[in-house]
Amino acid sequence: MTEEKLTFMPVIGIEIHIQLKTNSKIFCSCSTDCESAAPNTNICPVCMGLPGALPFLNRQVVQQGMLAGMALNGTLRSSTLFFRKSYFYPDLPKGFQTSQCDLPIMENGWIEVQDSEGNPKKIRIHHLHLEEDVGRLQHSTVDGRLEGADTSFVDYNRSGLALAEIVSEPDVASAREAVEFVTNLRRRVRYSGASDVDLEKGMMRFDANVSLKCSDGRRGDKVEVKNMNSFRALERAIDYEIARQTKILSQGESVLQETRHWNDARGVTTGSRTKEFYRKFIVEPDLPPLVVDSEWEARVRAMLPEMPEEKMARYIRDLALSEDAAAILTDSREVAEYFEACVAAGGAPVRTANWVLTDVLRCVNEGCSISAFPVSPKVLADLVTRIEEERFSTTQARAVFDHIVETGSSLAEAVKLCGVTEGGFTGSDLAEKVRGVLEANPDVLEEILSGKDTKGKKVKFLQGLVMKETRGSAKMPDVEVAVALALEVAKGNSGGSSGS
Amino acid sequence: MQLYELTVQETVQGVRSKKFSASEVFEASMAQAVACESRLSALITLTVEKGREQACAIDAKIARGEDPGPLAGVPVVLKDNICTRGVRTTAASTVLGHWSPPYDATVWGLLQDAGALLLGKGNMDEFAMGNTCGSSSFGYTANPWDLTRVPGGSSGGSAAATAAGYAPFALGTDTGGSIRQPASFCGIHGMKPTYGAVSRYGVIAYGSSLDQVGPFARTIEDLALVMQVLARHDFRDSTSVAGKGLDFSLAPAALKGKRVALVKDFEGFSLAGPIQEAKKRVLAVLKEEGAEIVEVELPTVARYAVACYYAIALSEASTNLGRYDGVRLGYTTGSSTDVREMFEEVRSQGFGFEVKSRIIAGTCLTDSSRSEEYYIAATKVRALIAREFEQAFKKADFILQPVTPELPAKIGDAHEDAIKGYESDLYTLPVNLAGLPGLTFYVGHSENGLPVGLQLLGPRWSDAELLSAGLVLEGYLGKPRIATGGVSE
Amino acid sequence: MQLGNDEVREAAMEARLVLTDLELERAVKFINNFLSMLDRFKELDLKDVESFRFAEPARCPLREDEVLPFPNVEEMLAESEHRSGALIRVPRIMGE
């Protein structure tokens, strides 16, 4: 009975691998393009670990690491070293991974999340270090999984891609917090430009260290869960592990310290049969100390854009946007920058925000690229201004917007082709249209003039036709007046003629 | 005089002035190599086709009036741990199988551009681990002065080939004496450059922070000619030092007023009679040349250098040799049912025992449970050693010391205890720990016909000064002769 | 420090080396002699000594981020006994 009173507090640390965005690999000049390249084409003696080959560090990798480190609020080390981390695996060409593991480029970072009560909480980041990726293994099983595969194939295109490994302190208390942590972290890293962090392309991978603190003072051993490639997998794996360990501890048993693998298809973690690596490190003798002087650091810091949280606060404060609108706009740096460019071009912030949130994001979600969006910020600002000044109706503006998105035409062209007239149809233009409609519908006119349209239905019908002719760019009251006037004239004419 | 007997300098002059063609030189060298090879086994691969092709290209260049380069038409033997594109490169190990590198080592690229012709790939201790050439999986190389004796190692094949007149020069690598010791044993000159002076790109690594490529030759001027070609910054090797612009035009009277030191702490150590004799002779020459003989103290070097060196070399080696798993190149067993078994079969069958025992020792030293006590401690001792040399070179311009305590041993007389063998490297390996240049120069022959050499060391980047000093000494002591032991009379 | 047969065998396994009994015996002897030599380090006070890592250069040279494809990929792949088309084929991977 006492068991029911036991409570367990999860203690979770997250390790994240992020592929840094560079043209060439970390230690050689091979292309990083794994998407379009055929297997084993972007390889050379260095990333294949050939005898005699030596590493040559890519400046951009260091810079991207610095940017990511700054985005995570960390402190940069001015001098670091690379190490050789030895183990054997067919995807690891040299028999060791070259990694900054013990002397990372960034330390003491943090990311803010909300705790279970909605209060802000800092998840501390122990460090970020640079290292190389390994080759990609493909297994002979139907579903491509390692289990049961009697042969595997190696593609070394990925070998030597630049990675940043980010290690958090065990400050995460739940799967939800873990997801918020990695979501916020991902957003900031993407903002910094250090990585595209595209999860579907495997640019961000997670491991989690999960243990439980029991209310009776017991403390379970740490279990490392590996192999999560999505936020959802991270969340499920942590929840699974918490439940598994809770059950073990509730039964009075102890949790084994081990490495477990997340099996996404089965939704379980499974124990690893291999024992821990012999921890074998030496200083990489082929790479002298990596020095980041203050001048370089300052230059990179100047490249770091405003981060999403600060942006969001500014939108709410200075642009009077709602919290929701600000949050969505700042989720992606590209969208935020598009929005800001619109505002800078004179678009009224709130109306511009609405347009970006609805019309622009709709197109982006349908696969349109924001960086090459056919409606330039200047054009959108122009459209928004015309609406604000009541020169265009919203319907007109949307028609023009859609036309540009579809055809990529200029604003002037789109306005002309959509047949919208600045300020709508009034005066003689409108009278012309009405006259045309009456002439095209003599039978309806006859009915009205003969007094059969007692309920005014036929008049409404004519008004509708006029509206259609102007493609919505006339105002209804104007149309009503114009039709009435024209009917008066027609009545006078017909009365006169019949009377004569 | 036969064409193969010419020095580098004479060969280049002759080829450039059309006295003889590069092809004629190459054929003469090859004939000499073929005549000696059955007795010496200095080469793992004789590169007939490649060398002939290169010789023709040089001759064609000369015919067209183009500059054929500063080493035009000179045959060379490369130690078989230097990658040669399209030419089997083995590091004398089974594990590399018949590996044909898809790229050239930077040093081989430089030599090719300078007009050198590849004669062959020199035998060596497997992965340069040894000082006798006895751990080669291709068998022993014999000493060309006494076929029953070792040529030294690990670059024994390159040294023996140079001594026997296969080629006027050869390249070796020196991790703890692997150029200087076989040079001494084979009666020629050999230079270990300052660490960072010559590119290591494309040189199969043993102890990366210690390895350095350097030349063997039969004259000091030839060493200088070759060093002028090799000592270039290479962006592919991040430990190659830029902006040094070493100039190897040698200075006459380089010893006048120079302080040449003997190491006090080595004085009590046993030294073979002929080596003591050689030392006396050289000291007399130095005095005559107006050098001042001083004494320096290297107590840490004397007691700890061997332990320090092997701890670092084996730690680095155990990681450098992790890549030989049979997946991407080299030896493979083919029948393994799982990857681990495959790795174990390839490595257990592909490496010789000396290499295996060094890998295991390195693995023990660098495991996190022992790293502090051994690997890290060794890197700290290394700092003390480097500092001790720095202090010594404030009191001296050069240090004169033996290369080995003994003359070359009989083949098969290996030390029962490997560590005893390691201790015989005492005079050569401290140089690598401190990244210094070292020159082995030929002094003379002992009564029983074995060559004797000594070592001159200098501070970092004194490579050209060392050769200048060597040139003065050579003037007194004479140039190395071509060994006749390899050819039937 | 001296190591027993099991510790040496374990280190060998870690290096993916399987030793025969005779090899193991020789390796154990060698490694223990070697470690005895290294025990000399204990005579030194190394507490405040900075490790020697690189004489020069003081800082790692950096390369510009430019793609330069290696021209001899085919030659390189042809060296693998495990080549299977564009890929390298390896037998079953146990564990993990």
Short mmCIF file of C-alpha atoms in Angstrom, two decimals, chain A residues 206-500:
data_model
loop_
_atom_site.label_atom_id
_atom_site.label_comp_id
_atom_site.label_asym_id
_atom_site.label_seq_id
_atom_site.Cartn_x
_atom_site.Cartn_y
_atom_site.Cartn_z
CA PHE A 206 18.71 13.34 -30.31
CA ASP A 207 19.90 11.16 -27.46
CA ALA A 208 18.49 11.46 -23.95
CA ASN A 209 19.89 10.55 -20.55
CA VAL A 210 16.97 9.60 -18.37
CA SER A 211 16.97 8.72 -14.68
CA LEU A 212 14.42 9.00 -11.89
CA LYS A 213 14.63 10.48 -8.41
CA CYS A 214 12.33 8.61 -6.08
CA SER A 215 10.52 10.29 -3.19
CA ASP A 216 11.99 7.69 -0.83
CA GLY A 217 15.45 9.01 -1.64
CA ARG A 218 16.42 6.31 -4.08
CA ARG A 219 18.03 7.46 -7.28
CA GLY A 220 17.91 5.30 -10.38
CA ASP A 221 20.97 4.86 -12.55
CA LYS A 222 21.23 6.88 -15.74
CA VAL A 223 20.01 5.26 -18.93
CA GLU A 224 21.15 6.67 -22.24
CA VAL A 225 18.49 6.41 -24.91
CA LYS A 226 19.78 6.77 -28.45
CA ASN A 227 18.48 7.03 -31.95
CA MET A 228 15.68 9.63 -31.91
CA ASN A 229 15.28 11.57 -35.13
CA SER A 230 12.15 13.63 -34.51
CA PHE A 231 10.54 15.69 -31.75
CA ARG A 232 7.81 13.08 -31.57
CA ALA A 233 10.32 10.25 -31.20
CA LEU A 234 12.14 12.18 -28.48
CA GLU A 235 8.90 12.72 -26.60
CA ARG A 236 7.72 9.14 -26.93
CA ALA A 237 11.11 7.68 -26.04
CA ILE A 238 11.37 9.77 -22.88
CA ASP A 239 7.80 8.96 -21.85
CA TYR A 240 8.44 5.29 -22.50
CA GLU A 241 11.64 5.35 -20.50
CA ILE A 242 10.04 7.20 -17.57
CA ALA A 243 7.25 4.65 -17.49
CA ARG A 244 9.67 1.73 -17.76
CA GLN A 245 11.91 3.01 -14.98
CA THR A 246 8.94 3.98 -12.78
CA LYS A 247 7.67 0.43 -13.02
CA ILE A 248 11.06 -1.02 -12.12
CA LEU A 249 11.58 1.31 -9.16
CA SER A 250 7.98 0.85 -7.96
CA GLN A 251 8.66 -2.86 -7.76
CA GLY A 252 11.63 -2.10 -5.56
CA GLU A 253 14.10 -3.15 -8.19
CA SER A 254 16.95 -1.07 -9.52
CA VAL A 255 17.45 0.40 -12.96
CA LEU A 256 20.47 -0.87 -14.83
CA GLN A 257 22.88 1.75 -16.14
CA GLU A 258 23.02 1.09 -19.86
CA THR A 259 22.59 2.41 -23.36
CA ARG A 260 19.19 1.68 -24.88
CA HIS A 261 17.99 2.20 -28.40
CA TRP A 262 14.68 3.76 -29.34
CA ASN A 263 12.76 1.62 -31.77
CA ASP A 264 10.37 4.07 -33.36
CA ALA A 265 8.32 1.46 -35.21
CA ARG A 266 7.64 -0.56 -32.08
CA GLY A 267 7.56 2.42 -29.73
CA VAL A 268 9.93 0.84 -27.23
CA THR A 269 13.52 1.19 -26.06
CA THR A 270 15.65 -1.92 -26.20
CA GLY A 271 18.80 -2.71 -24.26
CA SER A 272 22.06 -2.77 -26.13
CA ARG A 273 23.99 -6.01 -26.14
CA THR A 274 27.35 -4.35 -26.53
CA LYS A 275 29.17 -3.17 -23.46
CA GLU A 276 30.46 0.33 -22.95
CA PHE A 277 33.32 1.51 -25.13
CA TYR A 278 36.76 1.50 -23.77
CA ARG A 279 37.12 5.27 -23.42
CA LYS A 280 40.17 5.95 -25.49
CA PHE A 281 41.14 9.53 -26.23
CA ILE A 282 44.29 11.20 -27.36
CA VAL A 283 44.94 14.70 -28.61
CA GLU A 284 44.62 14.78 -32.42
CA PRO A 285 48.29 15.30 -33.31
CA ASP A 286 47.42 16.40 -36.84
CA LEU A 287 45.52 19.54 -35.77
CA PRO A 288 47.26 22.30 -33.81
CA PRO A 289 45.15 24.34 -31.37
CA LEU A 290 42.10 26.02 -32.85
CA VAL A 291 42.37 29.66 -31.85
CA VAL A 292 39.36 31.98 -31.90
CA ASP A 293 40.65 35.45 -31.15
CA SER A 294 38.47 38.24 -29.83
CA GLU A 295 38.48 40.04 -33.17
CA TRP A 296 37.01 37.00 -34.94
CA GLU A 297 34.53 36.47 -32.15
CA ALA A 298 33.39 40.09 -32.42
CA ARG A 299 32.95 39.78 -36.17
CA VAL A 300 30.84 36.65 -35.79
CA ARG A 301 28.81 38.18 -32.98
CA ALA A 302 27.95 41.04 -35.30
CA MET A 303 26.62 38.48 -37.78
CA LEU A 304 24.24 36.99 -35.24
CA PRO A 305 20.72 38.21 -36.04
CA GLU A 306 18.12 39.28 -33.49
CA MET A 307 16.92 36.07 -31.85
CA PRO A 308 13.24 34.97 -32.05
CA GLU A 309 12.34 35.68 -28.43
CA GLU A 310 13.67 39.22 -28.62
CA LYS A 311 11.97 39.73 -31.96
CA MET A 312 8.68 38.51 -30.62
CA ALA A 313 8.84 40.86 -27.63
CA ARG A 314 9.63 43.74 -29.93
CA TYR A 315 6.70 42.96 -32.27
CA ILE A 316 4.32 42.98 -29.34
CA ARG A 317 5.82 46.09 -27.78
CA ASP A 318 6.61 48.27 -30.79
CA LEU A 319 4.29 47.00 -33.50
CA ALA A 320 1.26 46.27 -31.33
CA LEU A 321 0.92 42.73 -32.63
CA SER A 322 -0.90 40.10 -30.66
CA GLU A 323 1.21 37.51 -28.86
CA ASP A 324 -0.06 34.77 -31.17
CA ALA A 325 0.69 36.76 -34.30
CA ALA A 326 4.17 37.67 -33.04
CA ALA A 327 4.89 34.07 -32.11
CA ILE A 328 3.94 32.70 -35.52
CA LEU A 329 5.75 35.44 -37.43
CA THR A 330 8.98 34.90 -35.49
CA ASP A 331 8.93 31.12 -35.70
CA SER A 332 11.01 31.30 -38.82
CA ARG A 333 13.68 33.89 -39.40
CA GLU A 334 12.83 34.11 -43.10
CA VAL A 335 9.15 34.84 -42.45
CA ALA A 336 10.03 37.39 -39.77
CA GLU A 337 12.48 39.08 -42.09
CA TYR A 338 9.90 39.14 -44.90
CA PHE A 339 7.40 40.72 -42.55
CA GLU A 340 9.93 43.28 -41.36
CA ALA A 341 10.83 44.16 -44.92
CA CYS A 342 7.13 44.78 -45.65
CA VAL A 343 6.84 47.05 -42.63
CA ALA A 344 10.03 48.82 -43.59
CA ALA A 345 8.50 49.42 -47.05
CA GLY A 346 5.61 51.21 -45.42
CA GLY A 347 3.09 48.44 -44.73
CA ALA A 348 0.93 49.08 -41.67
CA PRO A 349 2.22 46.52 -39.13
CA VAL A 350 -1.03 44.93 -37.96
CA ARG A 351 -2.62 44.65 -41.38
CA THR A 352 0.70 43.47 -42.87
CA ALA A 353 0.98 40.86 -40.12
CA ASN A 354 -2.51 39.59 -40.99
CA TRP A 355 -1.58 39.32 -44.63
CA VAL A 356 1.65 37.47 -43.88
CA LEU A 357 -0.05 35.15 -41.41
CA THR A 358 -2.91 34.26 -43.73
CA ASP A 359 -2.08 34.81 -47.38
CA VAL A 360 1.72 34.56 -47.38
CA LEU A 361 1.97 31.61 -44.98
CA ARG A 362 -0.80 29.80 -46.89
CA CYS A 363 1.36 29.94 -49.99
CA VAL A 364 4.48 28.97 -48.01
CA ASN A 365 2.65 25.98 -46.56
CA GLU A 366 1.65 25.01 -50.07
CA GLY A 367 5.34 24.81 -50.90
CA CYS A 368 6.20 28.35 -51.98
CA SER A 369 9.63 29.52 -50.88
CA ILE A 370 9.62 32.61 -48.69
CA SER A 371 13.09 33.65 -49.75
CA ALA A 372 11.97 33.82 -53.39
CA PHE A 373 8.37 34.73 -52.72
CA PRO A 374 6.80 36.20 -55.89
CA VAL A 375 5.09 39.00 -54.00
CA SER A 376 7.98 41.14 -52.88
CA PRO A 377 7.77 42.88 -49.50
CA LYS A 378 7.52 46.20 -51.34
CA VAL A 379 4.49 45.00 -53.35
CA LEU A 380 2.75 43.57 -50.31
CA ALA A 381 3.37 46.83 -48.47
CA ASP A 382 1.90 48.66 -51.46
CA LEU A 383 -1.22 46.47 -51.49
CA VAL A 384 -1.68 46.87 -47.76
CA THR A 385 -1.37 50.64 -48.09
CA ARG A 386 -3.97 50.75 -50.88
CA ILE A 387 -6.38 48.88 -48.64
CA GLU A 388 -5.61 51.17 -45.74
CA GLU A 389 -6.32 54.16 -47.97
CA GLU A 390 -9.49 52.48 -49.29
CA ARG A 391 -8.17 52.63 -52.80
CA PHE A 392 -8.50 48.83 -53.07
CA SER A 393 -11.04 46.59 -51.45
CA THR A 394 -9.64 43.56 -49.68
CA THR A 395 -11.19 41.42 -52.41
CA GLN A 396 -9.40 43.41 -55.08
CA ALA A 397 -6.11 43.25 -53.25
CA ARG A 398 -6.39 39.50 -52.79
CA ALA A 399 -7.15 39.03 -56.49
CA VAL A 400 -4.02 40.98 -57.37
CA PHE A 401 -1.94 39.09 -54.76
CA ASP A 402 -3.11 35.69 -56.05
CA HIS A 403 -2.42 36.73 -59.60
CA ILE A 404 1.17 37.67 -58.76
CA VAL A 405 1.69 34.43 -56.84
CA GLU A 406 0.37 32.43 -59.79
CA THR A 407 2.08 34.25 -62.62
CA GLY A 408 4.93 36.10 -61.00
CA SER A 409 3.86 39.25 -62.85
CA SER A 410 4.52 42.79 -61.73
CA LEU A 411 2.05 44.71 -59.60
CA ALA A 412 1.00 47.02 -62.44
CA GLU A 413 0.48 44.09 -64.77
CA ALA A 414 -1.54 42.19 -62.21
CA VAL A 415 -3.76 45.19 -61.52
CA LYS A 416 -4.42 45.59 -65.22
CA LEU A 417 -5.04 41.92 -65.90
CA CYS A 418 -7.37 41.57 -62.93
CA GLY A 419 -9.31 44.53 -64.31
CA VAL A 420 -9.35 46.32 -61.02
CA THR A 421 -9.51 50.07 -61.08
CA GLU A 422 -7.90 52.17 -58.46
CA GLY A 423 -10.65 53.59 -56.25
CA GLY A 424 -13.35 51.43 -57.99
CA PHE A 425 -16.01 52.28 -60.63
CA THR A 426 -17.77 55.54 -60.06
CA GLY A 427 -19.28 58.36 -62.06
CA SER A 428 -19.33 58.03 -65.82
CA ASP A 429 -17.39 54.74 -65.78
CA LEU A 430 -20.04 53.19 -63.66
CA ALA A 431 -22.87 54.81 -65.65
CA GLU A 432 -21.30 53.33 -68.78
CA LYS A 433 -21.34 49.84 -67.27
CA VAL A 434 -24.97 50.27 -66.14
CA ARG A 435 -26.00 51.43 -69.57
CA GLY A 436 -24.33 48.38 -71.07
CA VAL A 437 -26.14 46.05 -68.67
CA LEU A 438 -29.55 47.64 -69.42
CA GLU A 439 -28.97 47.40 -73.14
CA ALA A 440 -28.00 43.75 -72.84
CA ASN A 441 -31.12 42.92 -70.87
CA PRO A 442 -34.05 44.66 -72.61
CA ASP A 443 -36.59 42.10 -71.38
CA VAL A 444 -35.69 42.73 -67.73
CA LEU A 445 -35.79 46.47 -68.29
CA GLU A 446 -39.22 46.11 -69.91
CA GLU A 447 -40.51 44.21 -66.88
CA ILE A 448 -39.30 46.87 -64.48
CA LEU A 449 -40.55 49.74 -66.55
CA SER A 450 -43.96 48.07 -66.90
CA GLY A 451 -44.15 48.03 -63.10
CA LYS A 452 -44.17 44.24 -62.68
CA ASP A 453 -41.11 44.23 -60.42
CA THR A 454 -43.07 45.05 -57.33
CA LYS A 455 -40.61 43.46 -54.92
CA GLY A 456 -37.57 45.07 -56.59
CA LYS A 457 -36.09 41.63 -57.40
CA LYS A 458 -35.34 42.54 -60.98
CA VAL A 459 -33.60 45.74 -59.89
CA LYS A 460 -31.39 43.68 -57.51
CA PHE A 461 -30.67 41.35 -60.40
CA LEU A 462 -29.44 44.23 -62.52
CA GLN A 463 -27.36 45.60 -59.66
CA GLY A 464 -25.73 42.19 -59.34
CA LEU A 465 -24.91 42.11 -63.04
CA VAL A 466 -23.30 45.54 -62.81
CA MET A 467 -21.25 44.42 -59.81
CA LYS A 468 -20.11 41.42 -61.81
CA GLU A 469 -19.18 43.62 -64.76
CA THR A 470 -16.99 45.76 -62.50
CA ARG A 471 -15.43 42.64 -61.00
CA GLY A 472 -16.29 43.77 -57.55
CA SER A 473 -14.50 47.03 -57.79
CA ALA A 474 -17.55 49.23 -57.44
CA LYS A 475 -19.21 50.02 -54.13
CA MET A 476 -22.78 48.75 -53.72
CA PRO A 477 -24.32 52.12 -52.76
CA ASP A 478 -22.76 53.65 -55.87
CA VAL A 479 -24.19 50.83 -57.97
CA GLU A 480 -27.66 51.26 -56.43
CA VAL A 481 -27.63 54.96 -57.19
CA ALA A 482 -26.30 54.47 -60.70
CA VAL A 483 -28.90 51.80 -61.54
CA ALA A 484 -31.73 53.93 -60.11
CA LEU A 485 -30.53 56.91 -62.13
CA ALA A 486 -30.35 54.86 -65.30
CA LEU A 487 -33.83 53.46 -64.70
CA GLU A 488 -35.12 57.01 -64.24
CA VAL A 489 -33.60 57.97 -67.54
CA ALA A 490 -34.98 54.89 -69.23
CA LYS A 491 -38.43 55.54 -67.77
CA GLY A 492 -38.31 59.15 -68.99
CA ASN A 493 -37.22 57.97 -72.41
CA SER A 494 -39.86 55.29 -72.72
CA GLY A 495 -42.60 57.55 -71.25
CA GLY A 496 -41.58 60.27 -73.67
CA SER A 497 -41.60 57.96 -76.62
CA SER A 498 -44.82 56.25 -75.72
CA GLY A 499 -46.33 59.61 -75.08
CA SER A 500 -45.24 61.02 -78.41
#
